[in-house]
PDB file of C-alpha atoms in Angstrom:
ATOM      1  CA  MET A 291      14.632 171.645-249.274  1.00 69.00           C
ATOM      2  CA  ARG A 292      11.014 170.779-250.093  1.00 75.00           C
ATOM      3  CA  ILE A 293      10.723 173.781-252.406  1.00 82.00           C
ATOM      4  CA  ASP A 294      13.978 172.820-254.130  1.00 82.00           C
ATOM      5  CA  ALA A 295      12.709 169.272-254.605  1.00 80.00           C
ATOM      6  CA  VAL A 296       9.298 170.182-255.999  1.00 83.00           C
ATOM      7  CA  VAL A 297      10.655 172.871-258.363  1.00 86.00           C
ATOM      8  CA  SER A 298      13.383 170.534-259.625  1.00 83.00           C
ATOM      9  CA  ALA A 299      10.823 167.780-260.216  1.00 81.00           C
ATOM     10  CA  GLU A 300       8.607 170.169-262.202  1.00 83.00           C
ATOM     11  CA  VAL A 301      11.514 171.354-264.349  1.00 82.00           C
ATOM     12  CA  LEU A 302      12.672 167.785-264.964  1.00 78.00           C
ATOM     13  CA  SER A 303       9.176 166.751-266.028  1.00 76.00           C
ATOM     14  CA  ALA A 304       9.303 169.548-268.607  1.00 75.00           C
ATOM     15  CA  PHE A 305      12.728 168.371-269.761  1.00 71.00           C
ATOM     16  CA  ALA A 306      11.741 164.698-270.029  1.00 66.00           C
ATOM     17  CA  PRO A 307      10.492 164.878-273.648  1.00 63.00           C
ATOM     18  CA  LEU A 308      13.740 166.617-274.579  1.00 64.00           C
ATOM     19  CA  GLY A 309      15.845 163.879-272.983  1.00 61.00           C
ATOM     20  CA  LEU A 310      15.223 161.389-275.776  1.00 63.00           C
ATOM     21  CA  ASP A 311      16.026 163.974-278.439  1.00 67.00           C
ATOM     22  CA  ALA A 312      19.220 164.862-276.584  1.00 66.00           C
ATOM     23  CA  ALA A 313      20.247 161.200-276.416  1.00 65.00           C
ATOM     24  CA  LEU A 314      19.690 160.675-280.131  1.00 67.00           C
ATOM     25  CA  GLN A 315      21.568 163.893-280.905  1.00 73.00           C
ATOM     26  CA  ALA A 316      24.458 162.812-278.679  1.00 70.00           C
ATOM     27  CA  ILE A 317      24.747 159.528-280.572  1.00 68.00           C
ATOM     28  CA  ALA A 318      24.624 161.305-283.935  1.00 72.00           C
ATOM     29  CA  ASP A 319      27.231 163.880-282.846  1.00 76.00           C
ATOM     30  CA  ARG A 320      29.496 161.136-281.535  1.00 69.00           C
ATOM     31  CA  GLU A 321      29.383 159.260-284.830  1.00 68.00           C
ATOM     32  CA  ARG A 322      29.885 162.424-286.867  1.00 74.00           C
ATOM     33  CA  ALA A 323      32.635 163.836-284.634  1.00 68.00           C
ATOM     34  CA  GLY A 324      35.599 162.712-286.721  1.00 67.00           C
ATOM     35  CA  GLY A 325      33.874 162.247-290.065  1.00 76.00           C
ATOM     36  CA  GLU A 326      33.642 165.935-290.916  1.00 79.00           C
ATOM     37  CA  ARG A 327      37.302 166.489-290.030  1.00 81.00           C
ATOM     38  CA  LEU A 328      38.377 163.594-292.238  1.00 84.00           C
ATOM     39  CA  GLN A 329      36.243 164.806-295.103  1.00 85.00           C
ATOM     40  CA  HIS A 330      37.706 168.320-294.843  1.00 87.00           C
ATOM     41  CA  ILE A 331      41.291 167.025-294.934  1.00 89.00           C
ATOM     42  CA  GLU A 332      40.516 164.697-297.830  1.00 90.00           C
ATOM     43  CA  LEU A 333      39.079 167.599-299.859  1.00 92.00           C
ATOM     44  CA  GLU A 334      42.146 169.733-299.123  1.00 92.00           C
ATOM     45  CA  LEU A 335      44.414 166.828-300.056  1.00 91.00           C
ATOM     46  CA  GLY A 336      42.613 166.291-303.338  1.00 92.00           C
ATOM     47  CA  GLN A 337      42.998 169.979-304.228  1.00 93.00           C
ATOM     48  CA  ALA A 338      46.672 169.966-303.211  1.00 91.00           C
ATOM     49  CA  ARG A 339      47.390 166.909-305.380  1.00 93.00           C
ATOM     50  CA  TYR A 340      45.667 168.561-308.325  1.00 93.00           C
ATOM     51  CA  GLU A 341      47.733 171.728-307.909  1.00 91.00           C
ATOM     52  CA  ALA A 342      50.940 169.692-307.520  1.00 90.00           C
ATOM     53  CA  ALA A 343      50.175 167.760-310.731  1.00 92.00           C
ATOM     54  CA  ARG A 344      49.416 171.018-312.530  1.00 90.00           C
ATOM     55  CA  ALA A 345      52.665 172.578-311.313  1.00 87.00           C
ATOM     56  CA  HIS A 346      54.524 169.474-312.545  1.00 88.00           C
ATOM     57  CA  ARG A 347      52.980 169.766-316.006  1.00 89.00           C
ATOM     58  CA  GLN A 348      53.861 173.457-316.182  1.00 86.00           C
ATOM     59  CA  TYR A 349      57.446 172.686-315.180  1.00 83.00           C
ATOM     60  CA  ASP A 350      57.748 169.957-317.844  1.00 84.00           C
ATOM     61  CA  ALA A 351      56.333 172.256-320.495  1.00 83.00           C
ATOM     62  CA  VAL A 352      58.736 175.171-319.964  1.00 79.00           C
ATOM     63  CA  ASP A 353      61.741 175.672-322.192  1.00 76.00           C
ATOM     64  CA  PRO A 354      64.801 174.484-320.250  1.00 74.00           C
ATOM     65  CA  GLU A 355      66.729 177.388-321.708  1.00 73.00           C
ATOM     66  CA  ASN A 356      64.472 179.791-319.816  1.00 75.00           C
ATOM     67  CA  ARG A 357      66.157 179.123-316.490  1.00 74.00           C
ATOM     68  CA  GLN A 358      64.410 181.863-314.521  1.00 78.00           C
ATOM     69  CA  VAL A 359      60.917 180.640-315.416  1.00 77.00           C
ATOM     70  CA  ALA A 360      61.980 177.014-314.954  1.00 79.00           C
ATOM     71  CA  GLY A 361      63.350 177.832-311.492  1.00 82.00           C
ATOM     72  CA  ASP A 362      60.116 179.539-310.418  1.00 85.00           C
ATOM     73  CA  LEU A 363      58.020 176.632-311.675  1.00 85.00           C
ATOM     74  CA  GLU A 364      60.244 174.094-309.947  1.00 86.00           C
ATOM     75  CA  ARG A 365      59.980 176.018-306.647  1.00 89.00           C
ATOM     76  CA  ARG A 366      56.176 176.173-307.011  1.00 89.00           C
ATOM     77  CA  TRP A 367      56.055 172.449-307.773  1.00 89.00           C
ATOM     78  CA  ASN A 368      58.137 171.646-304.656  1.00 90.00           C
ATOM     79  CA  GLU A 369      55.842 173.812-302.516  1.00 91.00           C
ATOM     80  CA  ARG A 370      52.801 171.917-303.802  1.00 90.00           C
ATOM     81  CA  LEU A 371      54.500 168.578-303.094  1.00 92.00           C
ATOM     82  CA  ALA A 372      55.320 169.719-299.534  1.00 93.00           C
ATOM     83  CA  GLU A 373      51.672 170.705-299.028  1.00 92.00           C
ATOM     84  CA  VAL A 374      50.560 167.279-300.266  1.00 92.00           C
ATOM     85  CA  ALA A 375      52.956 165.570-297.834  1.00 93.00           C
ATOM     86  CA  ARG A 376      51.705 167.716-294.936  1.00 92.00           C
ATOM     87  CA  LEU A 377      48.054 166.944-295.657  1.00 91.00           C
ATOM     88  CA  GLU A 378      48.797 163.221-296.032  1.00 92.00           C
ATOM     89  CA  ASP A 379      50.338 163.314-292.538  1.00 92.00           C
ATOM     90  CA  ASP A 380      47.304 165.191-291.198  1.00 89.00           C
ATOM     91  CA  LEU A 381      44.985 162.611-292.738  1.00 88.00           C
ATOM     92  CA  ARG A 382      46.963 159.729-291.264  1.00 90.00           C
ATOM     93  CA  ILE A 383      46.858 161.336-287.792  1.00 89.00           C
ATOM     94  CA  ALA A 384      43.152 162.083-288.120  1.00 83.00           C
ATOM     95  CA  HIS A 385      42.453 158.452-289.003  1.00 82.00           C
ATOM     96  CA  ALA A 386      44.470 157.331-285.962  1.00 82.00           C
ATOM     97  CA  LYS A 387      42.493 159.667-283.689  1.00 77.00           C
ATOM     98  CA  GLN A 388      39.130 158.774-285.194  1.00 75.00           C
ATOM     99  CA  PRO A 389      36.966 157.491-282.304  1.00 69.00           C
ATOM    100  CA  PRO A 390      35.753 153.919-282.767  1.00 71.00           C
ATOM    101  CA  ALA A 391      32.135 153.315-283.620  1.00 70.00           C
ATOM    102  CA  LEU A 392      29.803 153.132-280.630  1.00 69.00           C
ATOM    103  CA  THR A 393      29.088 149.652-279.355  1.00 75.00           C
ATOM    104  CA  ASP A 394      25.543 148.509-278.640  1.00 75.00           C
ATOM    105  CA  ALA A 395      26.265 148.822-274.911  1.00 79.00           C
ATOM    106  CA  GLU A 396      27.487 152.411-275.299  1.00 72.00           C
ATOM    107  CA  ARG A 397      24.443 153.303-277.384  1.00 69.00           C
ATOM    108  CA  ALA A 398      22.178 151.803-274.729  1.00 73.00           C
ATOM    109  CA  GLU A 399      23.971 153.754-271.966  1.00 71.00           C
ATOM    110  CA  ILE A 400      23.668 157.091-273.776  1.00 67.00           C
ATOM    111  CA  PHE A 401      20.059 156.361-274.655  1.00 67.00           C
ATOM    112  CA  GLY A 402      19.363 155.453-271.028  1.00 67.00           C
ATOM    113  CA  LEU A 403      20.861 158.710-269.765  1.00 63.00           C
ATOM    114  CA  GLY A 404      18.787 160.650-272.236  1.00 59.00           C
ATOM    115  CA  THR A 405      15.582 159.051-271.003  1.00 61.00           C
ATOM    116  CA  ASP A 406      16.534 159.391-267.336  1.00 67.00           C
ATOM    117  CA  VAL A 407      16.945 163.133-266.941  1.00 69.00           C
ATOM    118  CA  GLU A 408      16.568 162.869-263.159  1.00 71.00           C
ATOM    119  CA  ARG A 409      19.678 160.665-262.916  1.00 72.00           C
ATOM    120  CA  LEU A 410      21.651 163.214-264.927  1.00 73.00           C
ATOM    121  CA  TRP A 411      20.341 166.002-262.709  1.00 77.00           C
ATOM    122  CA  SER A 412      21.438 164.145-259.559  1.00 74.00           C
ATOM    123  CA  HIS A 413      24.790 162.962-260.976  1.00 75.00           C
ATOM    124  CA  PRO A 414      27.807 163.964-258.817  1.00 76.00           C
ATOM    125  CA  ALA A 415      29.371 165.663-261.835  1.00 79.00           C
ATOM    126  CA  ALA A 416      26.359 168.010-262.100  1.00 79.00           C
ATOM    127  CA  SER A 417      27.336 170.904-259.862  1.00 84.00           C
ATOM    128  CA  VAL A 418      24.931 173.171-257.998  1.00 84.00           C
ATOM    129  CA  ALA A 419      26.041 176.034-260.238  1.00 87.00           C
ATOM    130  CA  THR A 420      25.121 174.011-263.341  1.00 85.00           C
ATOM    131  CA  ARG A 421      21.682 173.192-261.980  1.00 85.00           C
ATOM    132  CA  LYS A 422      21.107 176.850-261.106  1.00 87.00           C
ATOM    133  CA  ARG A 423      22.017 177.925-264.633  1.00 87.00           C
ATOM    134  CA  ILE A 424      19.554 175.393-266.027  1.00 83.00           C
ATOM    135  CA  LEU A 425      16.782 176.653-263.754  1.00 87.00           C
ATOM    136  CA  ARG A 426      17.494 180.276-264.681  1.00 88.00           C
ATOM    137  CA  ALA A 427      17.436 179.344-268.350  1.00 86.00           C
ATOM    138  CA  VAL A 428      13.829 178.108-268.172  1.00 85.00           C
ATOM    139  CA  LEU A 429      12.302 180.011-265.239  1.00 89.00           C
ATOM    140  CA  GLU A 430      11.725 183.744-265.070  1.00 89.00           C
ATOM    141  CA  GLU A 431      10.871 183.809-261.371  1.00 91.00           C
ATOM    142  CA  ILE A 432       9.271 181.830-258.529  1.00 91.00           C
ATOM    143  CA  ILE A 433       6.712 183.561-256.315  1.00 92.00           C
ATOM    144  CA  VAL A 434       6.017 181.959-252.928  1.00 91.00           C
ATOM    145  CA  THR A 435       2.871 182.765-250.953  1.00 91.00           C
ATOM    146  CA  VAL A 436       3.058 181.660-247.328  1.00 88.00           C
ATOM    147  CA  GLU A 437      -0.029 180.334-245.569  1.00 86.00           C
ATOM    148  CA  PRO A 438      -0.334 178.636-242.165  1.00 82.00           C
ATOM    149  CA  VAL A 439      -0.209 175.073-243.511  1.00 81.00           C
ATOM    150  CA  VAL A 440       1.096 175.229-247.085  1.00 85.00           C
ATOM    151  CA  LEU A 441       3.373 177.253-249.336  1.00 87.00           C
ATOM    152  CA  HIS A 442       1.862 178.222-252.684  1.00 90.00           C
ATOM    153  CA  LEU A 443       4.427 178.411-255.489  1.00 90.00           C
ATOM    154  CA  LYS A 444       3.894 180.166-258.798  1.00 91.00           C
ATOM    155  CA  LEU A 445       6.511 179.283-261.399  1.00 91.00           C
ATOM    156  CA  HIS A 446       6.818 181.815-264.217  1.00 91.00           C
ATOM    157  CA  TRP A 447       8.435 180.105-267.203  1.00 89.00           C
ATOM    158  CA  LYS A 448      10.401 181.806-269.925  1.00 86.00           C
ATOM    159  CA  GLY A 449       7.901 182.573-272.650  1.00 81.00           C
ATOM    160  CA  GLY A 450       4.996 183.508-270.385  1.00 83.00           C
ATOM    161  CA  ASP A 451       3.509 180.226-269.133  1.00 86.00           C
ATOM    162  CA  HIS A 452       3.152 179.614-265.412  1.00 88.00           C
ATOM    163  CA  THR A 453       2.584 176.631-263.113  1.00 89.00           C
ATOM    164  CA  MET A 454       0.991 176.521-259.653  1.00 90.00           C
ATOM    165  CA  LEU A 455       2.433 174.167-257.014  1.00 87.00           C
ATOM    166  CA  GLU A 456       1.862 173.549-253.301  1.00 86.00           C
ATOM    167  CA  VAL A 457       4.343 172.487-250.635  1.00 83.00           C
ATOM    168  CA  VAL A 458       3.246 171.401-247.155  1.00 79.00           C
ATOM    169  CA  LYS A 459       5.034 173.370-244.444  1.00 74.00           C
ATOM    170  CA  ASN A 460       6.995 171.676-241.698  1.00 64.00           C
ATOM    171  CA  ARG A 461       5.131 171.382-238.452  1.00 59.00           C
ATOM    172  CA  ALA A 462       6.557 172.913-235.306  1.00 53.00           C
ATOM    173  CA  GLU A 463       9.813 171.209-234.274  1.00 50.00           C
ATOM    174  CA  GLN A 464       9.773 169.144-237.470  1.00 50.00           C
ATOM    175  CA  HIS A 465      12.816 168.995-239.712  1.00 51.00           C
ATOM    176  CA  ARG A 466      14.040 166.862-242.584  1.00 52.00           C
ATOM    177  CA  TRP A 467      16.379 164.799-240.399  1.00 50.00           C
ATOM    178  CA  LYS A 468      13.651 162.698-238.753  1.00 56.00           C
ATOM    179  CA  THR A 469      13.981 159.109-237.621  1.00 62.00           C
ATOM    180  CA  ASN A 470      11.095 156.940-238.812  1.00 67.00           C
ATOM    181  CA  ALA A 471       8.407 155.932-236.351  1.00 73.00           C
ATOM    182  CA  SER A 472       9.292 152.215-236.358  1.00 79.00           C
ATOM    183  CA  THR A 473      12.880 152.944-235.295  1.00 84.00           C
ATOM    184  CA  GLU A 474      11.659 155.285-232.568  1.00 85.00           C
ATOM    185  CA  GLN A 475       9.315 152.609-231.211  1.00 86.00           C
ATOM    186  CA  LEU A 476      12.077 149.997-231.354  1.00 87.00           C
ATOM    187  CA  ILE A 477      14.385 152.224-229.308  1.00 90.00           C
ATOM    188  CA  ARG A 478      11.565 152.846-226.796  1.00 89.00           C
ATOM    189  CA  ASP A 479      11.091 149.091-226.387  1.00 86.00           C
ATOM    190  CA  LEU A 480      14.801 148.329-226.207  1.00 88.00           C
ATOM    191  CA  ALA A 481      15.343 151.096-223.649  1.00 88.00           C
ATOM    192  CA  ARG A 482      13.298 149.040-221.172  1.00 85.00           C
ATOM    193  CA  LEU A 483      15.563 146.054-221.725  1.00 83.00           C
ATOM    194  CA  LEU A 484      19.089 147.230-222.488  1.00 85.00           C
ATOM    195  CA  PRO A 485      21.568 150.062-221.808  1.00 88.00           C
ATOM    196  CA  ASP A 486      22.405 152.514-224.603  1.00 90.00           C
ATOM    197  CA  GLY A 487      25.553 150.728-225.772  1.00 89.00           C
ATOM    198  CA  SER A 488      23.705 147.436-226.206  1.00 88.00           C
ATOM    199  CA  ILE A 489      20.835 149.201-227.987  1.00 90.00           C
ATOM    200  CA  ALA A 490      23.332 150.658-230.466  1.00 90.00           C
ATOM    201  CA  SER A 491      24.712 147.170-231.148  1.00 89.00           C
ATOM    202  CA  VAL A 492      21.229 145.747-231.769  1.00 87.00           C
ATOM    203  CA  LEU A 493      20.283 148.584-234.131  1.00 89.00           C
ATOM    204  CA  ASN A 494      23.488 148.178-236.119  1.00 87.00           C
ATOM    205  CA  ARG A 495      23.018 144.392-236.428  1.00 84.00           C
ATOM    206  CA  LEU A 496      19.514 145.049-237.754  1.00 81.00           C
ATOM    207  CA  GLY A 497      20.955 147.433-240.371  1.00 80.00           C
ATOM    208  CA  THR A 498      19.017 150.368-238.909  1.00 82.00           C
ATOM    209  CA  ARG A 499      20.537 153.804-239.469  1.00 83.00           C
ATOM    210  CA  THR A 500      20.056 157.240-237.949  1.00 83.00           C
ATOM    211  CA  ALA A 501      18.042 159.887-239.790  1.00 77.00           C
ATOM    212  CA  LYS A 502      21.284 161.117-241.389  1.00 75.00           C
ATOM    213  CA  GLY A 503      22.281 157.617-242.478  1.00 75.00           C
ATOM    214  CA  ASN A 504      24.923 157.042-239.782  1.00 80.00           C
ATOM    215  CA  THR A 505      25.477 153.923-237.707  1.00 85.00           C
ATOM    216  CA  TRP A 506      24.400 154.025-234.094  1.00 89.00           C
ATOM    217  CA  THR A 507      26.730 154.648-231.164  1.00 90.00           C
ATOM    218  CA  GLN A 508      26.070 154.788-227.435  1.00 88.00           C
ATOM    219  CA  GLN A 509      26.216 158.592-227.600  1.00 87.00           C
ATOM    220  CA  ARG A 510      23.732 158.778-230.503  1.00 88.00           C
ATOM    221  CA  VAL A 511      21.289 156.515-228.701  1.00 90.00           C
ATOM    222  CA  CYS A 512      21.620 158.689-225.594  1.00 88.00           C
ATOM    223  CA  VAL A 513      20.926 161.887-227.579  1.00 87.00           C
ATOM    224  CA  PHE A 514      17.953 160.261-229.314  1.00 88.00           C
ATOM    225  CA  ARG A 515      16.447 159.160-226.001  1.00 89.00           C
ATOM    226  CA  ASN A 516      16.828 162.615-224.498  1.00 88.00           C
ATOM    227  CA  ASP A 517      15.248 164.256-227.574  1.00 85.00           C
ATOM    228  CA  HIS A 518      12.262 161.892-227.368  1.00 86.00           C
ATOM    229  CA  ASN A 519      11.884 161.795-223.571  1.00 89.00           C
ATOM    230  CA  ILE A 520      12.733 158.097-223.316  1.00 90.00           C
ATOM    231  CA  PRO A 521      14.032 157.146-219.833  1.00 89.00           C
ATOM    232  CA  VAL A 522      17.441 155.470-219.631  1.00 89.00           C
ATOM    233  CA  TYR A 523      17.606 151.799-218.702  1.00 85.00           C
ATOM    234  CA  ARG A 524      18.403 151.191-215.003  1.00 83.00           C
ATOM    235  CA  ASP A 525      20.416 148.249-213.780  1.00 81.00           C
ATOM    236  CA  GLY A 526      18.024 145.697-212.329  1.00 78.00           C
ATOM    237  CA  GLU A 527      14.985 147.257-214.039  1.00 78.00           C
ATOM    238  CA  ARG A 528      14.058 144.024-215.825  1.00 74.00           C
ATOM    239  CA  ALA A 529      14.550 141.990-212.677  1.00 75.00           C
ATOM    240  CA  GLU A 530      12.120 144.257-210.825  1.00 77.00           C
ATOM    241  CA  ARG A 531       9.517 143.529-213.477  1.00 76.00           C
ATOM    242  CA  GLY A 532      10.422 139.844-213.638  1.00 74.00           C
ATOM    243  CA  ASP A 533      11.424 140.117-217.307  1.00 76.00           C
ATOM    244  CA  LEU A 534      14.058 137.958-218.965  1.00 75.00           C
ATOM    245  CA  ILE A 535      15.732 138.308-222.351  1.00 73.00           C
ATOM    246  CA  LEU A 536      15.404 135.221-224.551  1.00 73.00           C
ATOM    247  CA  HIS A 537      18.887 133.850-223.908  1.00 75.00           C
ATOM    248  CA  GLU A 538      18.429 134.407-220.151  1.00 77.00           C
ATOM    249  CA  ALA A 539      15.155 132.476-220.157  1.00 75.00           C
ATOM    250  CA  ALA A 540      16.726 129.672-222.186  1.00 76.00           C
ATOM    251  CA  SER A 541      19.681 129.465-219.792  1.00 83.00           C
ATOM    252  CA  ARG A 542      17.461 129.388-216.693  1.00 77.00           C
ATOM    253  CA  LEU A 543      15.227 126.665-218.158  1.00 78.00           C
ATOM    254  CA  GLY A 544      18.096 124.684-219.649  1.00 81.00           C
ATOM    255  CA  LEU A 545      16.524 124.826-223.115  1.00 78.00           C
ATOM    256  CA  SER A 546      17.500 126.153-226.493  1.00 82.00           C
ATOM    257  CA  LYS A 547      16.321 129.631-227.463  1.00 76.00           C
ATOM    258  CA  MET A 548      14.133 128.271-230.275  1.00 80.00           C
ATOM    259  CA  THR A 549      12.469 125.806-227.890  1.00 79.00           C
ATOM    260  CA  VAL A 550      11.580 128.671-225.575  1.00 73.00           C
ATOM    261  CA  VAL A 551      10.151 130.601-228.532  1.00 73.00           C
ATOM    262  CA  ARG A 552       8.065 127.607-229.659  1.00 76.00           C
ATOM    263  CA  TRP A 553       6.724 127.053-226.155  1.00 73.00           C
ATOM    264  CA  CYS A 554       5.717 130.709-225.865  1.00 72.00           C
ATOM    265  CA  LEU A 555       3.980 130.653-229.247  1.00 71.00           C
ATOM    266  CA  ALA A 556       2.206 127.385-228.480  1.00 72.00           C
ATOM    267  CA  GLY A 557       1.078 128.563-225.035  1.00 66.00           C
ATOM    268  CA  LYS A 558       2.231 125.296-223.449  1.00 61.00           C
ATOM    269  CA  THR A 559       3.769 126.954-220.417  1.00 59.00           C
ATOM    270  CA  GLU A 560       3.192 129.948-218.209  1.00 66.00           C
ATOM    271  CA  LEU A 561       5.870 131.782-220.205  1.00 66.00           C
ATOM    272  CA  ARG A 562       4.650 134.920-221.901  1.00 68.00           C
ATOM    273  CA  GLY A 563       6.812 136.760-224.385  1.00 66.00           C
ATOM    274  CA  ARG A 564       6.824 139.623-226.824  1.00 64.00           C
ATOM    275  CA  THR A 565       9.108 140.308-229.752  1.00 64.00           C
ATOM    276  CA  VAL A 566      11.003 143.608-229.805  1.00 60.00           C
ATOM    277  CA  CYS A 567      13.163 142.589-232.778  1.00 58.00           C
ATOM    278  CA  ASP A 568      13.877 139.372-234.683  1.00 53.00           C
ATOM    279  CA  PRO A 569      14.875 136.609-232.211  1.00 42.00           C
ATOM    280  CA  GLY A 570      17.832 135.728-234.430  1.00 44.00           C
ATOM    281  CA  ASP A 571      19.255 139.176-233.775  1.00 40.00           C
TER     282      ASP A 571
END
């Protein structure tokens, strides 16, 4: 995954100057899309009208007594008129299908996409196969040299240039699905105060997610604890230490939770407290 990320970033940095050109070209192509078709039909229509008028003049000029020639000229004239009618229909349809001119907002969106190649690269519509074809179009090969701590990459570009990159190797037992240190410490602290189900509720209220972006459940908290050698909370553990949760201390003293917090912060009583997470949570 790290190699994929660093190679993609290097290729995108090479594409960045081309993004603006591509955006401008896209706008120009969009505005020219129907214009060439209309112009082609209009030229054909002009030629057809000229030939129809010419056939009409030839028909008028023939001796009516020469019925065979007159019949051929009349047939040719009718064919030219039919061609004119067909092209007039084509022109009318082409006008109806002509895309409207780009609005300022549409221009800005296309221009933005052209200058943000990374967003295009990561767009859901950009398949893995498409990205692979792009990479193969610009890269000849990638040579990876493995060392104890880093991976050395040598990118051979089409045309002969090459780029050297380094990627730090994962440490033993390290993987990309890793919970951040602050969440790990929070779970360690909460595990001395609450059972797994309650810990999951606290984490979810705080908006904390697992390494894979999931919400917490009792089972996920249990697995996390086991993976990080965090002992499970025992019933009565806090009582053995003489610890109280904020709402328990407030209830025992007959005070509001905020009053208890203020007293602890001001040092006015023998109460001593520490914050595991925001008191409001």
